[in-house]
Amino acid sequence: MESRLHPTFVNIQPAGIALTRATLLDQLRRAWGKSPDFRIRVRNVALHASCDDTGVLLATYEEYQRGARNSARPDNARLSTALFAETGAGALEWRHAAS
């Protein structure tokens, strides 16, 4: 995941907190293995816009979480928006996410 997050990646959490790439990766590393029942399911991914000349893609997806210990409700759902950009190697980098 780390290799796919752009250096200026920002994730806007449902509570409105903005997480930088470094903060998000740190939180994920510290959480690893601490909640073995936690699950995320992604559904209904939809591409809404793409710019061929810049390689920018805008998508939405539904995210369903079960067993989220750090959420007010451990079983929750959210609609998220993601902005991706193609790299020179034809891969995608995740630039921005908002839930």
JSON list of C-alpha atoms in Angstrom, two decimals:
[
{"chain": "A", "resi": 1, "resn": "MET", "atom": "CA", "xyz": [0.00, 0.00, 0.00]},
{"chain": "A", "resi": 2, "resn": "GLU", "atom": "CA", "xyz": [2.82, 2.36, 0.89]},
{"chain": "A", "resi": 3, "resn": "SER", "atom": "CA", "xyz": [4.19, 2.30, -2.65]},
{"chain": "A", "resi": 4, "resn": "ARG", "atom": "CA", "xyz": [0.79, 3.31, -4.07]},
{"chain": "A", "resi": 5, "resn": "LEU", "atom": "CA", "xyz": [0.21, 6.37, -1.86]},
{"chain": "A", "resi": 6, "resn": "HIS", "atom": "CA", "xyz": [1.46, 9.60, -3.40]},
{"chain": "A", "resi": 7, "resn": "PRO", "atom": "CA", "xyz": [3.84, 11.60, -1.14]},
{"chain": "A", "resi": 8, "resn": "THR", "atom": "CA", "xyz": [1.17, 14.32, -0.74]},
{"chain": "A", "resi": 9, "resn": "PHE", "atom": "CA", "xyz": [-1.68, 11.83, -0.12]},
{"chain": "A", "resi": 10, "resn": "VAL", "atom": "CA", "xyz": [-4.40, 13.05, 2.27]},
{"chain": "A", "resi": 11, "resn": "ASN", "atom": "CA", "xyz": [-7.21, 11.00, 3.77]},
{"chain": "A", "resi": 12, "resn": "ILE", "atom": "CA", "xyz": [-10.23, 12.85, 5.18]},
{"chain": "A", "resi": 13, "resn": "GLN", "atom": "CA", "xyz": [-11.81, 10.68, 7.88]},
{"chain": "A", "resi": 14, "resn": "PRO", "atom": "CA", "xyz": [-15.59, 10.60, 8.56]},
{"chain": "A", "resi": 15, "resn": "ALA", "atom": "CA", "xyz": [-15.08, 12.86, 11.60]},
{"chain": "A", "resi": 16, "resn": "GLY", "atom": "CA", "xyz": [-13.38, 15.44, 9.36]},
{"chain": "A", "resi": 17, "resn": "ILE", "atom": "CA", "xyz": [-9.81, 14.73, 10.51]},
{"chain": "A", "resi": 18, "resn": "ALA", "atom": "CA", "xyz": [-7.23, 14.98, 7.73]},
{"chain": "A", "resi": 19, "resn": "LEU", "atom": "CA", "xyz": [-4.52, 12.32, 7.80]},
{"chain": "A", "resi": 20, "resn": "THR", "atom": "CA", "xyz": [-1.30, 12.73, 5.86]},
{"chain": "A", "resi": 21, "resn": "ARG", "atom": "CA", "xyz": [0.35, 9.79, 4.16]},
{"chain": "A", "resi": 22, "resn": "ALA", "atom": "CA", "xyz": [2.88, 9.47, 7.00]},
{"chain": "A", "resi": 23, "resn": "THR", "atom": "CA", "xyz": [0.22, 9.60, 9.72]},
{"chain": "A", "resi": 24, "resn": "LEU", "atom": "CA", "xyz": [-2.02, 7.04, 8.00]},
{"chain": "A", "resi": 25, "resn": "LEU", "atom": "CA", "xyz": [0.86, 4.62, 7.39]},
{"chain": "A", "resi": 26, "resn": "ASP", "atom": "CA", "xyz": [2.00, 5.00, 11.01]},
{"chain": "A", "resi": 27, "resn": "GLN", "atom": "CA", "xyz": [-1.50, 4.25, 12.30]},
{"chain": "A", "resi": 28, "resn": "LEU", "atom": "CA", "xyz": [-1.82, 1.21, 10.05]},
{"chain": "A", "resi": 29, "resn": "ARG", "atom": "CA", "xyz": [1.55, -0.16, 11.20]},
{"chain": "A", "resi": 30, "resn": "ARG", "atom": "CA", "xyz": [0.67, 0.32, 14.88]},
{"chain": "A", "resi": 31, "resn": "ALA", "atom": "CA", "xyz": [-2.75, -1.32, 14.39]},
{"chain": "A", "resi": 32, "resn": "TRP", "atom": "CA", "xyz": [-1.40, -4.38, 12.57]},
{"chain": "A", "resi": 33, "resn": "GLY", "atom": "CA", "xyz": [-2.54, -7.58, 14.30]},
{"chain": "A", "resi": 34, "resn": "LYS", "atom": "CA", "xyz": [-4.36, -5.83, 17.16]},
{"chain": "A", "resi": 35, "resn": "SER", "atom": "CA", "xyz": [-7.88, -6.47, 15.88]},
{"chain": "A", "resi": 36, "resn": "PRO", "atom": "CA", "xyz": [-7.93, -9.88, 14.18]},
{"chain": "A", "resi": 37, "resn": "ASP", "atom": "CA", "xyz": [-11.71, -9.78, 13.69]},
{"chain": "A", "resi": 38, "resn": "PHE", "atom": "CA", "xyz": [-11.63, -6.46, 11.79]},
{"chain": "A", "resi": 39, "resn": "ARG", "atom": "CA", "xyz": [-12.81, -6.72, 8.19]},
{"chain": "A", "resi": 40, "resn": "ILE", "atom": "CA", "xyz": [-13.33, -4.23, 5.36]},
{"chain": "A", "resi": 41, "resn": "ARG", "atom": "CA", "xyz": [-15.45, -5.00, 2.31]},
{"chain": "A", "resi": 42, "resn": "VAL", "atom": "CA", "xyz": [-15.56, -2.70, -0.71]},
{"chain": "A", "resi": 43, "resn": "ARG", "atom": "CA", "xyz": [-18.54, -2.62, -3.06]},
{"chain": "A", "resi": 44, "resn": "ASN", "atom": "CA", "xyz": [-19.92, -0.59, -5.92]},
{"chain": "A", "resi": 45, "resn": "VAL", "atom": "CA", "xyz": [-16.72, 0.95, -7.17]},
{"chain": "A", "resi": 46, "resn": "ALA", "atom": "CA", "xyz": [-17.62, 3.54, -9.80]},
{"chain": "A", "resi": 47, "resn": "LEU", "atom": "CA", "xyz": [-15.38, 5.65, -12.03]},
{"chain": "A", "resi": 48, "resn": "HIS", "atom": "CA", "xyz": [-16.85, 9.14, -12.34]},
{"chain": "A", "resi": 49, "resn": "ALA", "atom": "CA", "xyz": [-14.22, 11.04, -14.30]},
{"chain": "A", "resi": 50, "resn": "SER", "atom": "CA", "xyz": [-10.95, 10.45, -16.06]},
{"chain": "A", "resi": 51, "resn": "CYS", "atom": "CA", "xyz": [-8.65, 12.86, -17.84]},
{"chain": "A", "resi": 52, "resn": "ASP", "atom": "CA", "xyz": [-6.59, 11.15, -20.51]},
{"chain": "A", "resi": 53, "resn": "ASP", "atom": "CA", "xyz": [-4.10, 14.00, -20.82]},
{"chain": "A", "resi": 54, "resn": "THR", "atom": "CA", "xyz": [-3.30, 14.06, -17.06]},
{"chain": "A", "resi": 55, "resn": "GLY", "atom": "CA", "xyz": [-4.04, 10.47, -16.09]},
{"chain": "A", "resi": 56, "resn": "VAL", "atom": "CA", "xyz": [-6.26, 11.59, -13.20]},
{"chain": "A", "resi": 57, "resn": "LEU", "atom": "CA", "xyz": [-9.15, 9.32, -12.17]},
{"chain": "A", "resi": 58, "resn": "LEU", "atom": "CA", "xyz": [-12.00, 10.11, -9.77]},
{"chain": "A", "resi": 59, "resn": "ALA", "atom": "CA", "xyz": [-13.91, 7.20, -8.24]},
{"chain": "A", "resi": 60, "resn": "THR", "atom": "CA", "xyz": [-16.33, 6.41, -5.42]},
{"chain": "A", "resi": 61, "resn": "TYR", "atom": "CA", "xyz": [-16.83, 3.21, -3.49]},
{"chain": "A", "resi": 62, "resn": "GLU", "atom": "CA", "xyz": [-18.85, 1.90, -0.58]},
{"chain": "A", "resi": 63, "resn": "GLU", "atom": "CA", "xyz": [-16.80, 0.65, 2.37]},
{"chain": "A", "resi": 64, "resn": "TYR", "atom": "CA", "xyz": [-18.27, -1.70, 4.96]},
{"chain": "A", "resi": 65, "resn": "GLN", "atom": "CA", "xyz": [-16.36, -2.29, 8.20]},
{"chain": "A", "resi": 66, "resn": "ARG", "atom": "CA", "xyz": [-16.94, -5.01, 10.80]},
{"chain": "A", "resi": 67, "resn": "GLY", "atom": "CA", "xyz": [-15.25, -5.13, 14.18]},
{"chain": "A", "resi": 68, "resn": "ALA", "atom": "CA", "xyz": [-13.71, -1.63, 13.96]},
{"chain": "A", "resi": 69, "resn": "ARG", "atom": "CA", "xyz": [-12.49, -1.13, 17.55]},
{"chain": "A", "resi": 70, "resn": "ASN", "atom": "CA", "xyz": [-11.65, 2.56, 17.12]},
{"chain": "A", "resi": 71, "resn": "SER", "atom": "CA", "xyz": [-15.02, 3.56, 15.65]},
{"chain": "A", "resi": 72, "resn": "ALA", "atom": "CA", "xyz": [-18.03, 4.77, 17.62]},
{"chain": "A", "resi": 73, "resn": "ARG", "atom": "CA", "xyz": [-19.90, 1.93, 15.92]},
{"chain": "A", "resi": 74, "resn": "PRO", "atom": "CA", "xyz": [-17.71, -1.13, 15.29]},
{"chain": "A", "resi": 75, "resn": "ASP", "atom": "CA", "xyz": [-19.93, -2.16, 12.36]},
{"chain": "A", "resi": 76, "resn": "ASN", "atom": "CA", "xyz": [-20.30, 0.77, 9.99]},
{"chain": "A", "resi": 77, "resn": "ALA", "atom": "CA", "xyz": [-20.50, 1.83, 6.37]},
{"chain": "A", "resi": 78, "resn": "ARG", "atom": "CA", "xyz": [-19.32, 4.84, 4.44]},
{"chain": "A", "resi": 79, "resn": "LEU", "atom": "CA", "xyz": [-19.29, 6.23, 0.94]},
{"chain": "A", "resi": 80, "resn": "SER", "atom": "CA", "xyz": [-15.78, 7.25, -0.05]},
{"chain": "A", "resi": 81, "resn": "THR", "atom": "CA", "xyz": [-14.27, 9.29, -2.85]},
{"chain": "A", "resi": 82, "resn": "ALA", "atom": "CA", "xyz": [-10.81, 8.54, -4.21]},
{"chain": "A", "resi": 83, "resn": "LEU", "atom": "CA", "xyz": [-8.56, 10.50, -6.54]},
{"chain": "A", "resi": 84, "resn": "PHE", "atom": "CA", "xyz": [-5.87, 8.57, -8.40]},
{"chain": "A", "resi": 85, "resn": "ALA", "atom": "CA", "xyz": [-3.18, 9.62, -10.87]},
{"chain": "A", "resi": 86, "resn": "GLU", "atom": "CA", "xyz": [-1.27, 7.43, -13.31]},
{"chain": "A", "resi": 87, "resn": "THR", "atom": "CA", "xyz": [2.48, 7.24, -12.86]},
{"chain": "A", "resi": 88, "resn": "GLY", "atom": "CA", "xyz": [4.96, 7.20, -15.69]},
{"chain": "A", "resi": 89, "resn": "ALA", "atom": "CA", "xyz": [5.15, 3.41, -15.33]},
{"chain": "A", "resi": 90, "resn": "GLY", "atom": "CA", "xyz": [1.41, 3.00, -15.96]},
{"chain": "A", "resi": 91, "resn": "ALA", "atom": "CA", "xyz": [0.57, 2.25, -12.33]},
{"chain": "A", "resi": 92, "resn": "LEU", "atom": "CA", "xyz": [-1.84, 4.27, -10.19]},
{"chain": "A", "resi": 93, "resn": "GLU", "atom": "CA", "xyz": [-0.94, 6.41, -7.20]},
{"chain": "A", "resi": 94, "resn": "TRP", "atom": "CA", "xyz": [-3.62, 7.29, -4.67]},
{"chain": "A", "resi": 95, "resn": "ARG", "atom": "CA", "xyz": [-3.64, 11.07, -4.21]},
{"chain": "A", "resi": 96, "resn": "HIS", "atom": "CA", "xyz": [-6.70, 11.81, -2.05]},
{"chain": "A", "resi": 97, "resn": "ALA", "atom": "CA", "xyz": [-9.46, 9.99, -0.18]},
{"chain": "A", "resi": 98, "resn": "ALA", "atom": "CA", "xyz": [-12.52, 11.27, 1.65]},
{"chain": "A", "resi": 99, "resn": "SER", "atom": "CA", "xyz": [-15.11, 9.32, 3.59]}
]
